[in-house]
Structures are given as C-alpha cells and as structure tokens.
Coordinates of C-alpha atoms and ligand atoms in Angstrom, one line a residue:
M11 CA 109.1 104.6 107.6
H12 CA 107.6 105.0 104.1
A13 CA 107.9 108.4 102.2
G14 CA 104.3 109.5 103.4
G15 CA 105.2 109.1 107.1
A16 CA 108.5 111.2 106.8
A17 CA 106.5 114.3 105.6
R18 CA 104.2 113.8 108.5
L19 CA 106.9 113.3 111.0
R20 CA 105.7 115.1 114.1
T21 CA 107.1 115.0 117.6
V22 CA 105.6 111.9 119.1
T23 CA 104.1 111.9 122.5
L24 CA 103.5 108.6 124.1
A25 CA 101.9 105.9 126.1
V26 CA 103.3 103.4 128.4
L27 CA 102.4 100.3 130.1
T28 CA 103.6 98.5 133.1
L29 CA 104.7 95.0 133.5
S30 CA 104.5 93.0 136.6
L31 CA 107.0 90.3 136.9
T32 CA 107.2 87.8 139.7
A33 CA 110.3 85.9 140.0
A34 CA 108.3 83.0 138.4
A35 CA 109.9 83.8 135.0
T36 CA 113.3 83.3 136.7
G37 CA 111.9 80.4 138.6
C38 CA 112.7 81.8 142.0
G39 CA 109.0 82.3 142.6
N40 CA 107.4 85.0 144.8
D41 CA 106.9 83.0 147.9
S42 CA 105.7 86.1 149.7
G43 CA 102.3 85.9 148.0
G44 CA 103.3 87.8 145.0
Q45 CA 103.2 91.5 146.0
S46 CA 106.7 92.4 146.9
G47 CA 109.2 92.3 144.0
E48 CA 106.5 92.3 141.4
V49 CA 107.4 94.3 138.2
K50 CA 104.2 95.4 136.5
V51 CA 103.3 95.2 132.8
G52 CA 100.5 97.2 131.2
I53 CA 99.4 97.0 127.6
A54 CA 98.0 100.0 125.8
L55 CA 95.9 99.1 122.7
P56 CA 94.1 101.4 120.2
T57 CA 90.5 100.1 120.2
T58 CA 88.1 97.2 120.8
K59 CA 86.2 98.1 117.6
Q60 CA 88.2 95.5 115.6
T61 CA 88.0 92.2 117.4
R62 CA 91.7 91.4 116.8
W63 CA 92.8 93.9 119.4
V64 CA 90.6 92.3 122.0
S65 CA 92.3 88.9 121.2
D66 CA 95.7 90.6 121.4
G67 CA 95.0 92.0 124.9
D68 CA 93.5 88.7 126.1
N69 CA 96.4 86.6 124.6
M70 CA 99.1 88.8 126.2
K71 CA 97.3 89.0 129.6
A72 CA 97.0 85.2 129.7
L73 CA 100.7 84.7 128.7
F74 CA 102.0 87.2 131.3
K75 CA 99.8 85.7 133.9
K76 CA 101.1 82.2 133.1
Q77 CA 104.6 83.5 133.6
G78 CA 103.6 85.1 136.9
Y79 CA 103.4 88.6 135.7
K80 CA 100.5 90.9 136.3
A81 CA 99.3 92.6 133.1
D82 CA 97.0 95.6 132.9
V83 CA 95.3 96.0 129.5
Q84 CA 93.9 99.4 128.5
Y85 CA 92.0 100.3 125.3
A86 CA 91.8 103.9 124.1
E87 CA 88.8 103.5 121.7
D88 CA 90.8 105.3 119.0
S89 CA 91.2 108.5 121.1
V90 CA 94.8 109.8 121.1
D91 CA 94.2 111.9 124.2
E92 CA 92.7 109.0 126.1
Q93 CA 95.7 106.7 125.2
I94 CA 98.2 109.4 126.4
K95 CA 96.3 109.7 129.7
Q96 CA 96.2 105.9 130.1
V97 CA 99.9 105.6 129.4
E98 CA 100.9 108.7 131.5
K99 CA 99.1 107.0 134.4
M100 CA 100.9 103.8 133.8
I101 CA 104.3 105.5 133.8
D102 CA 103.4 107.3 137.1
S103 CA 102.6 103.9 138.6
G104 CA 106.3 103.0 138.4
D105 CA 106.2 100.4 135.7
K106 CA 109.4 99.0 134.0
L107 CA 108.3 98.1 130.4
L108 CA 105.7 99.3 127.9
I109 CA 103.9 97.4 125.1
I110 CA 102.0 99.9 122.9
G111 CA 99.6 99.5 120.0
A112 CA 99.3 103.2 119.1
V113 CA 96.1 105.0 118.1
D114 CA 98.4 107.4 116.2
G115 CA 102.1 106.6 116.0
F116 CA 102.9 110.2 115.5
E117 CA 101.5 111.5 118.8
L118 CA 103.5 109.8 121.6
G119 CA 106.9 111.5 121.7
D120 CA 106.6 113.3 125.1
A121 CA 105.4 110.2 127.0
L122 CA 108.1 108.0 125.3
Q123 CA 110.6 110.5 126.6
K124 CA 109.0 110.4 130.0
A125 CA 109.2 106.6 129.9
S126 CA 112.9 106.7 128.9
R127 CA 113.7 109.1 131.8
A128 CA 111.9 106.7 134.1
G129 CA 114.0 103.8 132.7
V130 CA 110.9 102.2 131.2
K131 CA 111.6 100.1 128.1
V132 CA 109.2 100.3 125.1
I133 CA 108.0 97.7 122.6
A134 CA 105.9 99.0 119.7
Y135 CA 103.1 96.4 119.1
D136 CA 101.8 95.8 115.6
R137 CA 102.0 99.6 114.7
L138 CA 105.4 101.3 114.7
L139 CA 105.9 104.3 117.1
L140 CA 107.2 107.2 115.1
G141 CA 109.7 110.0 115.4
S142 CA 111.3 109.0 118.7
S143 CA 114.5 107.3 119.8
N144 CA 112.7 106.0 122.9
V145 CA 111.4 102.9 121.2
D146 CA 113.4 99.8 122.0
Y147 CA 111.8 97.0 119.9
Y148 CA 109.0 96.4 117.4
A149 CA 106.8 93.3 117.2
S150 CA 104.4 93.0 114.2
F151 CA 103.6 91.3 111.0
N152 CA 105.1 92.0 107.6
N153 CA 102.7 94.8 106.6
Y154 CA 104.0 95.1 103.0
K155 CA 103.3 91.4 102.5
V156 CA 99.7 91.9 103.7
G157 CA 99.1 94.3 100.8
E158 CA 100.9 92.0 98.4
L159 CA 98.7 89.1 99.3
Q160 CA 95.5 91.1 98.9
A161 CA 96.6 92.4 95.4
Q162 CA 97.9 89.1 94.2
Y163 CA 94.5 87.5 95.1
I164 CA 92.7 90.0 92.9
I165 CA 95.2 89.4 90.0
D166 CA 94.9 85.6 90.3
K167 CA 91.1 85.6 90.5
L168 CA 90.8 87.9 87.5
G169 CA 93.4 85.7 85.7
L170 CA 95.6 88.7 84.8
K171 CA 99.0 88.0 83.3
K172 CA 102.0 90.4 83.1
G173 CA 102.0 91.8 79.5
G174 CA 98.5 90.2 78.9
N175 CA 95.5 92.0 77.5
A176 CA 92.7 90.8 79.7
G177 CA 90.0 93.2 80.9
P178 CA 89.9 96.1 81.3
Y179 CA 88.5 95.2 84.7
N180 CA 87.2 97.9 87.1
I181 CA 88.9 98.1 90.5
E182 CA 88.3 100.5 93.4
L183 CA 90.9 101.1 96.1
F184 CA 90.6 101.7 99.8
A185 CA 93.1 102.1 102.7
G186 CA 92.9 102.4 106.4
D187 CA 93.4 105.3 108.8
A188 CA 96.0 107.9 107.7
N189 CA 97.6 108.0 111.2
D190 CA 98.2 104.3 111.3
N191 CA 101.7 103.7 110.1
N192 CA 100.8 100.2 109.0
V193 CA 98.6 101.6 106.3
R194 CA 101.6 102.8 104.3
G195 CA 103.0 99.3 104.3
F196 CA 99.7 97.7 103.3
F197 CA 99.0 100.1 100.5
A198 CA 102.6 100.1 99.2
G199 CA 102.6 96.3 99.0
A200 CA 99.2 96.3 97.2
M201 CA 100.0 99.1 94.7
D202 CA 103.5 97.8 93.9
T203 CA 101.7 94.5 93.0
L204 CA 98.8 96.1 91.0
S205 CA 100.7 98.9 89.3
D206 CA 101.8 97.0 86.2
F207 CA 98.2 95.9 85.5
I208 CA 96.9 99.5 86.0
A209 CA 99.7 100.8 83.8
D210 CA 99.0 98.3 80.9
G211 CA 95.2 98.9 81.2
Q212 CA 94.1 95.4 82.2
L213 CA 92.9 97.1 85.4
Q214 CA 91.3 100.6 85.5
V215 CA 90.2 102.7 88.4
P216 CA 87.0 104.5 87.3
S217 CA 87.0 106.8 90.3
D218 CA 90.6 107.6 89.6
Q219 CA 91.3 107.5 93.4
K220 CA 94.7 105.9 93.3
R221 CA 96.9 107.8 95.7
L222 CA 97.0 106.8 99.4
S223 CA 96.0 110.3 100.5
Q224 CA 92.8 109.9 98.4
V225 CA 91.7 106.5 99.7
T226 CA 92.3 106.5 103.5
T227 CA 89.4 105.7 105.8
Y228 CA 89.2 107.7 109.0
K229 CA 89.7 105.5 112.1
W230 CA 89.2 102.4 109.9
Q231 CA 85.4 103.0 110.2
A232 CA 83.3 100.6 108.1
E233 CA 80.5 103.2 108.0
I234 CA 82.8 105.7 106.2
A235 CA 83.9 103.1 103.7
N236 CA 80.2 102.3 103.1
E237 CA 79.5 105.9 102.3
T238 CA 82.5 106.2 100.1
M239 CA 81.6 103.1 98.1
T240 CA 78.0 104.2 97.7
T241 CA 79.2 107.6 96.4
R242 CA 81.6 106.0 93.9
L243 CA 78.9 103.6 92.7
G244 CA 76.6 106.5 92.1
D245 CA 79.2 108.7 90.4
F246 CA 81.3 106.2 88.3
Y247 CA 79.2 103.1 87.8
K248 CA 76.0 104.2 86.2
S249 CA 76.6 102.0 83.2
S250 CA 79.4 99.7 84.3
T251 CA 80.1 97.3 87.2
V252 CA 82.9 96.9 89.7
D253 CA 85.1 93.8 89.3
A254 CA 87.3 94.1 92.3
V255 CA 87.7 96.1 95.5
L256 CA 91.0 96.4 97.5
A257 CA 89.6 96.5 101.0
P258 CA 92.4 96.9 103.6
N259 CA 90.7 95.0 106.5
D260 CA 87.6 93.0 107.3
G261 CA 85.6 95.8 108.9
I262 CA 86.0 98.0 105.9
A263 CA 85.3 95.0 103.6
R264 CA 81.9 94.5 105.2
G265 CA 81.0 98.2 105.0
I266 CA 81.8 98.0 101.2
I267 CA 79.9 94.8 100.7
D268 CA 76.8 96.3 102.4
A269 CA 77.0 99.2 99.9
L270 CA 77.4 96.8 97.0
K271 CA 74.4 94.7 98.1
K272 CA 72.3 97.8 98.3
D273 CA 73.2 98.4 94.6
H274 CA 72.1 94.8 93.8
Y275 CA 75.5 93.2 93.5
G276 CA 75.5 89.6 94.5
T277 CA 72.5 88.9 92.3
A278 CA 72.3 86.7 89.2
G279 CA 72.8 89.6 86.8
K280 CA 75.3 91.4 88.9
P281 CA 77.9 89.2 90.6
M282 CA 79.7 90.4 93.7
P283 CA 83.1 91.7 92.8
I284 CA 86.3 90.3 94.4
V285 CA 86.6 91.9 97.8
T286 CA 89.7 91.5 99.9
G287 CA 90.1 91.9 103.7
Q288 CA 92.4 91.4 106.7
D289 CA 92.2 90.0 110.3
A290 CA 90.2 86.9 109.7
E291 CA 87.3 88.2 111.8
I292 CA 84.5 85.7 112.4
D293 CA 81.9 87.9 110.7
S294 CA 84.1 88.1 107.6
V295 CA 84.9 84.5 107.5
N296 CA 81.2 83.9 107.5
E297 CA 80.9 86.4 104.6
I298 CA 83.6 84.4 102.8
I299 CA 81.7 81.2 103.4
A300 CA 78.6 82.9 102.0
G301 CA 80.5 84.1 98.9
D302 CA 80.2 87.8 99.6
Q303 CA 83.8 88.6 100.8
S304 CA 86.5 86.8 98.7
M305 CA 89.4 86.5 101.1
T306 CA 91.1 87.8 104.2
V307 CA 94.7 88.1 105.4
Y308 CA 95.2 85.9 108.5
K309 CA 97.6 87.3 111.1
D310 CA 97.8 84.9 114.0
T311 CA 97.6 87.3 116.9
R312 CA 98.4 84.4 119.3
K313 CA 101.9 84.3 117.8
L314 CA 102.3 88.1 117.9
A315 CA 101.4 88.0 121.6
E316 CA 104.0 85.3 122.2
V317 CA 106.7 87.3 120.4
A318 CA 105.9 90.5 122.4
V319 CA 105.7 88.7 125.8
K320 CA 109.0 86.9 125.1
M321 CA 110.6 90.2 124.1
A322 CA 109.4 91.7 127.3
Q323 CA 110.8 88.9 129.5
D324 CA 114.2 89.0 127.8
I325 CA 114.4 92.8 128.1
L326 CA 113.5 92.6 131.8
S327 CA 116.0 89.9 132.5
G328 CA 118.7 92.0 130.7
K329 CA 118.9 89.8 127.6
R330 CA 118.7 91.1 124.0
P331 CA 115.5 89.8 122.6
E332 CA 115.4 87.8 119.4
T333 CA 114.7 89.9 116.3
N334 CA 114.5 88.9 112.6
S335 CA 114.2 92.3 110.8
D336 CA 116.7 94.8 112.0
N337 CA 117.8 96.6 108.8
N338 CA 114.4 96.8 107.2
D339 CA 113.5 100.3 106.2
S340 CA 109.9 99.5 107.1
N341 CA 111.1 99.7 110.7
D342 CA 112.6 103.1 110.2
N343 CA 110.5 105.4 112.5
G344 CA 112.1 108.5 111.1
N345 CA 114.5 108.7 114.1
K346 CA 116.0 105.2 114.0
V347 CA 115.6 101.8 112.5
V348 CA 113.8 99.9 115.4
P349 CA 115.0 96.3 115.7
A350 CA 112.0 94.1 115.0
Y351 CA 110.5 90.7 114.9
L352 CA 108.0 90.5 112.0
L353 CA 105.7 87.5 111.5
A354 CA 104.3 86.3 108.1
P355 CA 100.7 87.0 107.2
V356 CA 98.7 84.3 105.2
S357 CA 96.0 84.5 102.5
V358 CA 92.7 82.8 103.5
D359 CA 89.6 82.1 101.4
K360 CA 86.9 79.5 101.1
S361 CA 89.4 76.8 100.0
N362 CA 91.6 76.9 103.1
Y363 CA 89.8 78.6 106.0
K364 CA 89.0 75.3 107.7
K365 CA 92.6 74.2 107.7
L366 CA 94.2 77.5 108.6
L367 CA 91.6 79.0 111.0
V368 CA 89.5 76.2 112.5
D369 CA 92.0 73.3 112.7
S370 CA 94.6 75.8 114.2
G371 CA 92.0 76.7 116.8
Y372 CA 92.0 80.4 115.8
I373 CA 88.3 80.3 115.2
K374 CA 85.8 77.8 116.7
A375 CA 83.8 75.8 114.1
S376 CA 80.7 76.7 116.2
D377 CA 81.2 80.4 115.3
L378 CA 80.9 79.7 111.6
N379 CA 77.8 79.1 109.4
Ligands
LIG424 C1 96.0 97.8 111.7 C2 96.2 96.4 112.0 C3 95.2 95.6 111.3 C4 93.7 96.2 111.5 C5 93.7 97.7 111.6 C6 92.4 98.2 112.2 O1 97.1 98.6 112.3 O2 97.5 95.9 111.6 O3 95.2 94.3 111.7 O4 93.2 95.6 112.6 O5 94.8 98.2 112.2 O6 92.4 98.1 113.6

C-alpha cells in the first residue's frame, strides 16, 4: 500500500461472492444433473460504467461455466453500501470463495471477517482490498507500470531528454477516484517518471495541481473531469495552450477531450495536446484513430479473468495458486502483503492498435472507424 493509503487506513468491511464448482474441474463430473455437490462462485464488481468491468464479469462467468462452475456476477454501480449488501447476501448463501473488485477497498473489513469465519476464501480482483488479514490472494495488473507507460508516452512525444532544455511544455495532471487503491500506483508511476522534467522546467503545470489529493476524480466520472478541465482552461490558459494531459483512463480522457474541443483545440491553429488513457475502450480507440486521444494502456482483461479463475480453482482444490509478486510493497494492504499475480500492461496508439487489439481479438475491426 502506498503512503496515501496508510493514512486512510480504515477498518474494511467487505463483500463476498460464491463459487459453484461441479466436479467437472476435477473430472469426476456431476452426473446427478449438477445440483448436488455444486460449490458456488459469485463475482462482485464495482460498476458497469467502464466497459472493462463488464468484460471482466463476462470473461470470468464464461470461464467458470466452461469448467462446470456456476458463477453469479453482481455490479454495485459504484455504491459501497450496495456492494456490501450484495456480498453479505452471497456469504449467507453458503459460498466457499469470493472474487472482489472493490468499489472502495477501505470499506469491506467486516464482511471479509464474516467471510473468514464462514471459511470463505477471498481473491481481490484488480483493486487491492485494504486493511484486513482476510484477503488470501490478489490478481491484477502492474498498476505502477500503467502510470509509467502514460508518462513515458508524453515524454517521448514531446521529445524530452533528461538534462535537456526543451519546452517549457504545459502539462495538466488528472487521477482517478481517491478510494480506488489502484490510483496510488497509477499516479506514483506517472509522477516518478515525470518528476525530473517538472523539476528541470522542461515541463510545467500552470494550474499547479501536482499532488494526488488535488487531482483525483470522484468515482472516475468523465463529467467531473470535463468540468475540471474547463475550469483550468479558463483560469490558467488565457494566453497559452496545453501541450499534454495525463488522463488516468479512457473515460476521463474523453471527458477532457470534449472540454478541449469546446475550447477549439484540435483545429489548425490549436492542435490537440497529447492525451493519455487506459483500458483500450472502443470509443477511445476510435478517438485515437481520429487523432483526438493519443494513447491508451491496454490491460487484457481476458488474461486477468483466466488468472483469477485458475487461482479460484487451485484454492478450492486445496492447492496453492501460482503467484508472481509476493514481496512487492504495492500488494501491502496495510495489514499484510497479499500474495499476488500481476500482469503487464501495454502502451497502445495509432501505430500498433491493429496488431495488439484487433489481431488479438480484444476488439472487433467492425467496432472501429
Ligand atoms: C481502476 C481500473 C482501471 C479503470 C478504473 C475505472 O481500478 O484498474 O482499469 O477501469 O478503475 O473503473
């Protein structure tokens, strides 16, 4: 857990999900039509507002089904109370394992405790569950790397060199929801990569909004980022222009691009600045093709679903799941270092989206302009 999280460490209440497991995984099949002997799996995810979570749910459901498990996917639409209710209900239905993408990783302690007392194992999905010992494993992407890729893209596109004297270029910084633990990793990766260029003046932040607490965006809402960008343009760019925007995900990037366009960016006299993103959403890949958004960070949610389902199967058959990041302090949830399997994110722009997204089957060519 990064420094910010520790201060915010609050008892965590929690959600659970159930996993249904027919003997199929162990090959002895459920000849009795599937009901008896089934172990249930449920999946609690934060929202359907960002399309990646819908893919996550669909991917895991399909994988569990293929293995003969019954999976129940629940979305909390960014409501902590709703997610707790959903998970409490799942625990009470006697399930043996939980996969949780938390709305707020700080708010699930009591339900995690309830899960533990019920012998329910817990996998934190994409976002780390915080402050509790009742988290068994963590499956995610390397969040620090996501921020590094976004920042490095800006540095490369502006042609900045360490110790150089390019610019000064104007950059504005945005981050995601303050209660999403991933945001600390994203922002730390980005700022650790940008800091030398801000320190030596090749990059400057006219709004002076540089600390995480100053640039978070409530519930990752694009509308809020749109308003923030509009205000900053009005207050700090009367006689200058923006050269780059660190946008933490695609939804927020599109909110920012809309504000920039309203201020006549993307016209001959006022080129669109470099705008980053994350999640390779179809609408943003189309913005990249159109030249409005510059890049996105691709996280193959099919792979993350495979990792989480394999972890669940191993846990339920008494095996220790494979992990590749056990002593990494980014998995320290303030109570323990949660053993994790972290996948690598990839930088995507106009030059490689076909190969990485279309040829890999992540996005259909017919969905792109
Ligand atoms: C993060 C997730 C990102 C993005 C964001 C908004 O936790 O890692 O991929 O989707 O939430 O939902």
